[in-house]
XYZ file of C-alpha atoms in Angstrom:
318
model
C -29.876 -1.118 -3.981
C -26.437 -2.442 -2.988
C -23.576 -1.935 -5.387
C -22.277 -5.080 -7.056
C -18.523 -5.685 -6.713
C -16.524 -8.294 -8.638
C -13.737 -9.785 -6.501
C -11.118 -11.502 -8.652
C -9.305 -14.229 -6.704
C -10.336 -16.178 -3.602
C -6.982 -16.120 -1.849
C -5.999 -14.161 1.240
C -6.604 -10.782 -0.386
C -9.837 -11.897 -2.001
C -11.354 -13.309 1.178
C -10.481 -10.135 3.089
C -12.057 -8.076 0.315
C -15.257 -10.133 0.409
C -15.564 -9.620 4.155
C -14.992 -5.870 3.839
C -17.620 -5.644 1.070
C -20.143 -7.350 3.336
C -19.236 -4.990 6.194
C -20.043 -2.014 3.939
C -23.311 -3.542 2.647
C -21.890 -4.127 -0.820
C -22.753 -7.207 -2.876
C -19.572 -9.173 -3.665
C -19.203 -11.903 -6.274
C -15.894 -13.757 -6.139
C -14.366 -15.396 -9.218
C -11.699 -18.066 -8.703
C -10.021 -20.151 -11.418
C -9.228 -23.116 -9.185
C -11.580 -25.346 -7.199
C -10.125 -24.234 -3.878
C -11.221 -21.652 -1.290
C -14.138 -19.425 -2.220
C -17.004 -20.336 0.056
C -20.483 -19.100 -0.785
C -19.202 -16.736 -3.443
C -17.024 -19.278 -5.248
C -17.354 -19.731 -8.993
C -14.797 -21.888 -10.846
C -14.780 -19.479 -13.666
C -12.066 -18.104 -15.591
C -12.435 -14.360 -16.117
C -12.131 -13.741 -19.860
C -12.289 -9.955 -19.917
C -13.067 -6.834 -17.955
C -13.975 -3.792 -20.017
C -15.406 -0.372 -19.331
C -19.027 0.118 -20.176
C -19.891 2.852 -22.709
C -21.179 5.099 -19.907
C -18.137 4.465 -17.667
C -17.402 8.174 -17.224
C -20.803 8.592 -15.547
C -21.365 5.218 -13.868
C -17.875 3.740 -13.440
C -19.317 0.322 -14.289
C -17.531 -2.649 -15.839
C -18.533 -5.498 -18.146
C -17.111 -8.776 -16.826
C -17.093 -11.825 -19.099
C -16.468 -15.192 -17.456
C -16.323 -18.751 -18.729
C -17.633 -21.862 -16.985
C -17.400 -25.296 -18.638
C -16.984 -23.700 -22.042
C -19.953 -21.368 -21.654
C -19.427 -17.603 -21.436
C -21.462 -15.337 -19.197
C -21.584 -11.559 -19.083
C -22.365 -9.453 -16.019
C -22.263 -5.783 -15.096
C -20.477 -4.692 -11.919
C -20.282 -1.318 -10.238
C -16.694 -1.930 -9.148
C -13.888 -4.490 -9.443
C -11.290 -5.608 -6.898
C -8.333 -7.488 -8.423
C -6.991 -9.633 -5.560
C -4.183 -11.590 -7.176
C -1.657 -10.547 -4.567
C 2.019 -9.673 -4.848
C 3.523 -13.111 -5.369
C 1.725 -14.135 -8.546
C 3.983 -14.031 -11.586
C 3.089 -11.882 -13.481
C 1.614 -9.652 -10.818
C -1.522 -8.985 -12.842
C -3.359 -11.963 -14.336
C -2.688 -11.218 -18.007
C -4.180 -14.489 -19.222
C -7.374 -13.729 -17.308
C -7.687 -10.094 -18.409
C -6.748 -9.794 -22.083
C -8.569 -6.446 -22.322
C -8.021 -3.778 -21.175
C -5.592 -4.705 -18.403
C -3.261 -6.613 -20.707
C -2.560 -3.494 -22.723
C -2.070 -1.512 -19.528
C 0.566 -3.993 -18.337
C 2.788 -3.310 -21.348
C 3.586 0.053 -19.769
C 4.209 1.135 -16.240
C 1.047 1.526 -14.191
C 0.926 4.159 -11.475
C -1.099 3.188 -8.433
C -2.307 5.679 -5.860
C -1.062 4.312 -2.520
C -0.385 1.033 -4.345
C -4.116 0.453 -4.842
C -5.947 2.670 -7.371
C -4.798 3.056 -11.010
C -4.327 6.736 -11.782
C -5.455 6.646 -15.417
C -9.125 5.956 -14.652
C -11.603 8.819 -14.433
C -13.694 6.826 -11.936
C -12.138 5.039 -8.941
C -14.025 1.763 -9.401
C -11.048 -0.536 -10.015
C -8.680 -1.447 -7.188
C -5.631 -3.713 -6.978
C -5.406 -5.478 -3.599
C -2.194 -7.015 -2.285
C 0.154 -5.789 -5.017
C 2.673 -4.508 -2.483
C 5.724 -5.606 -0.548
C 5.576 -4.781 3.154
C 8.177 -5.127 5.890
C 5.529 -6.843 7.943
C 2.335 -8.865 7.674
C 0.853 -8.738 4.163
C -2.404 -10.126 5.601
C -2.927 -7.030 7.735
C -1.990 -4.786 4.825
C -4.463 -6.297 2.364
C -7.257 -6.238 4.935
C -6.719 -2.526 5.578
C -6.509 -1.854 1.827
C -9.840 -3.624 1.329
C -11.458 -1.609 4.115
C -10.355 1.607 2.446
C -11.336 0.509 -1.082
C -14.868 -0.491 -0.139
C -15.459 2.891 1.465
C -14.144 4.609 -1.651
C -16.564 2.532 -3.729
C -19.423 3.716 -1.509
C -18.338 7.347 -1.777
C -17.522 7.616 1.932
C -13.812 8.200 1.300
C -12.433 10.410 -1.443
C -9.228 10.286 -3.447
C -7.681 13.196 -5.388
C -8.638 13.717 -9.062
C -6.886 11.355 -11.487
C -5.491 14.237 -13.564
C -3.695 15.699 -10.547
C -2.333 12.318 -9.477
C -1.113 11.487 -12.986
C 0.674 14.836 -13.237
C 2.433 14.258 -9.911
C 3.398 10.702 -10.891
C 4.773 11.839 -14.266
C 6.852 14.571 -12.656
C 8.250 12.130 -10.118
C 9.092 9.648 -12.885
C 11.034 12.324 -14.768
C 12.984 13.256 -11.634
C 13.844 9.586 -11.132
C 15.154 9.345 -14.705
C 17.335 12.401 -14.086
C 18.748 10.824 -10.960
C 17.261 13.382 -8.581
C 15.153 10.766 -6.789
C 15.835 7.097 -6.192
C 13.377 4.630 -7.699
C 11.825 2.904 -4.700
C 8.927 1.275 -6.540
C 10.425 -2.202 -6.077
C 11.466 -1.675 -2.459
C 9.420 -2.979 0.428
C 7.327 -0.381 2.224
C 7.758 0.351 5.908
C 4.952 -1.565 7.593
C 3.881 0.925 10.267
C 4.162 3.987 8.018
C 2.065 2.389 5.266
C -0.566 1.032 7.660
C -0.880 4.422 9.369
C -1.193 6.108 5.973
C -4.064 3.891 4.823
C -5.721 4.034 8.260
C -5.611 7.836 8.120
C -7.492 7.690 4.804
C -10.210 5.584 6.452
C -10.278 7.564 9.693
C -9.110 4.708 11.938
C -5.559 5.779 12.794
C -5.331 5.974 16.611
C -4.424 9.331 18.135
C -1.595 8.636 20.566
C -1.813 11.981 22.471
C -5.571 11.532 22.889
C -5.091 7.959 24.081
C -2.529 9.070 26.688
C -5.111 11.491 28.076
C -8.028 9.053 28.041
C -6.364 5.675 28.599
C -2.641 5.854 29.510
C -2.229 2.086 29.822
C -3.668 1.470 26.355
C -1.637 4.331 24.886
C 1.553 2.831 26.349
C 0.840 -0.534 24.714
C -0.051 1.049 21.366
C 3.000 3.302 21.230
C 5.672 1.024 22.713
C 4.176 -2.377 21.926
C 3.899 -4.249 18.608
C 1.843 -2.668 15.836
C -0.992 -5.161 15.458
C -4.215 -4.704 13.418
C -6.214 -4.296 16.627
C -4.973 -0.696 16.770
C -6.982 0.151 13.659
C -10.189 -1.095 15.292
C -10.073 1.255 18.281
C -11.913 4.127 16.606
C -13.595 5.238 13.422
C -15.386 3.031 10.862
C -15.230 -0.639 11.753
C -14.608 0.047 15.448
C -14.514 -3.129 17.569
C -15.328 -3.082 21.275
C -12.899 -5.920 21.971
C -9.886 -4.140 20.440
C -8.677 -2.637 23.729
C -8.648 -5.940 25.585
C -7.042 -7.684 22.600
C -4.169 -5.179 22.655
C -3.651 -5.440 26.419
C -3.523 -9.252 26.279
C -1.650 -9.769 23.006
C 1.603 -10.702 24.772
C -0.254 -13.472 26.640
C -1.249 -15.038 23.325
C 2.270 -14.538 21.980
C 3.954 -16.328 24.883
C 1.393 -19.115 25.312
C 2.740 -21.314 22.447
C 6.197 -21.149 24.034
C 4.979 -22.763 27.255
C 5.486 -26.393 26.268
C 5.660 -27.876 29.808
C 3.978 -27.287 33.136
C 6.183 -25.543 35.707
C 5.297 -25.989 39.428
C 3.822 -22.950 41.082
C 6.659 -21.283 43.013
C 4.199 -19.639 45.400
C 3.349 -23.004 47.057
C 5.689 -24.198 49.887
C 7.867 -27.094 48.766
C 7.728 -30.421 50.643
C 10.700 -32.123 52.378
C 10.868 -34.761 49.664
C 11.229 -32.009 47.068
C 14.239 -30.577 48.924
C 15.768 -34.046 49.328
C 15.426 -34.708 45.593
C 16.830 -31.323 44.697
C 19.717 -31.115 47.197
C 20.348 -34.709 48.307
C 22.876 -35.663 45.645
C 24.933 -32.417 45.834
C 25.064 -32.565 49.665
C 26.150 -36.232 49.619
C 28.874 -35.533 47.091
C 30.152 -32.574 49.111
C 30.208 -34.702 52.284
C 32.252 -37.433 50.614
C 34.749 -34.882 49.358
C 35.096 -33.413 52.832
C 35.639 -36.870 54.374
C 38.305 -37.714 51.824
C 40.062 -34.438 52.352
C 39.825 -34.832 56.130
C 41.397 -38.303 55.957
C 44.261 -37.012 53.877
C 44.738 -34.103 56.265
C 44.826 -36.369 59.335
C 47.340 -38.699 57.686
C 49.532 -35.750 56.781
C 49.447 -34.422 60.371
C 50.270 -37.848 61.798
C 53.244 -38.283 59.488
C 54.569 -34.846 60.405
C 54.253 -35.546 64.107
C 56.015 -38.864 63.772
C 58.875 -37.232 61.879
C 59.309 -34.645 64.627
C 58.751 -36.908 67.637
C 61.057 -39.739 66.595
C 64.400 -37.818 67.017
C 63.225 -36.421 70.357
C 62.310 -39.850 71.701
C 65.647 -41.293 70.538
C 67.577 -38.554 72.362
C 65.652 -39.189 75.561
C 66.369 -42.917 75.379
C 70.115 -42.359 74.918
C 70.288 -39.750 77.683
């Protein structure tokens, strides 16, 4: 039986998460407060609460209470993906999750790779899109969702929560002492973060291996732009069209810039084309030469007259 996943929010992060759930044969249900995007999974429900079930330590399941037209409904989900994104203020929907997330938001929450809360004994709650990247947030949330759904299925593992909490606490103390700089509010390097998450999934491309197998593709991957196609070349979610998409990505980039049709330079130009292109400049140059020639001839004539006149006068007198 497929695991049921509650996806909170039908925005960019939520839609990516739904698609990734379907790819992993999970059963997503999306909850969206507004009457906008949501598609087949859309419910204009406000989420009232998300709480752990009594057997959470064994099952990792959550009780989700929603409200539609004044009527409350309760459902059990095997996992929850909170897809409110990074630009919602506050970042976590406090009015939608009074318990237990509201109490968690009163103190600093540590997220493993900006996705999984560290204080949960079962990794069945994930925060998607709560990150600032120096690049496309759409690509980042899609890769996060791919990783999260595989964690939900047990195909990818994360370290024990106790170990992660200990490391996070130690780092926080070092920051308070001034040993480390607090970079929690800084934007993450796009390529480094994407490679990190892709390595967790098993989709990070091996550049040395690519140079041995496909030098042209390796050149484009290493020296070209880092596009999401790279993370579809191998591993889970591999796409056969990824190679061709990478090799032709500059064609799609430059196409919108071609706003007018330029004649093909390989075809021989006609005589009328040359006349239109060079007729006016040649005519102007000819007129300038004629004017200059006339001035030159007049100057020569005047000089000759000045020199010849005294000579002729002397001959006449002699």
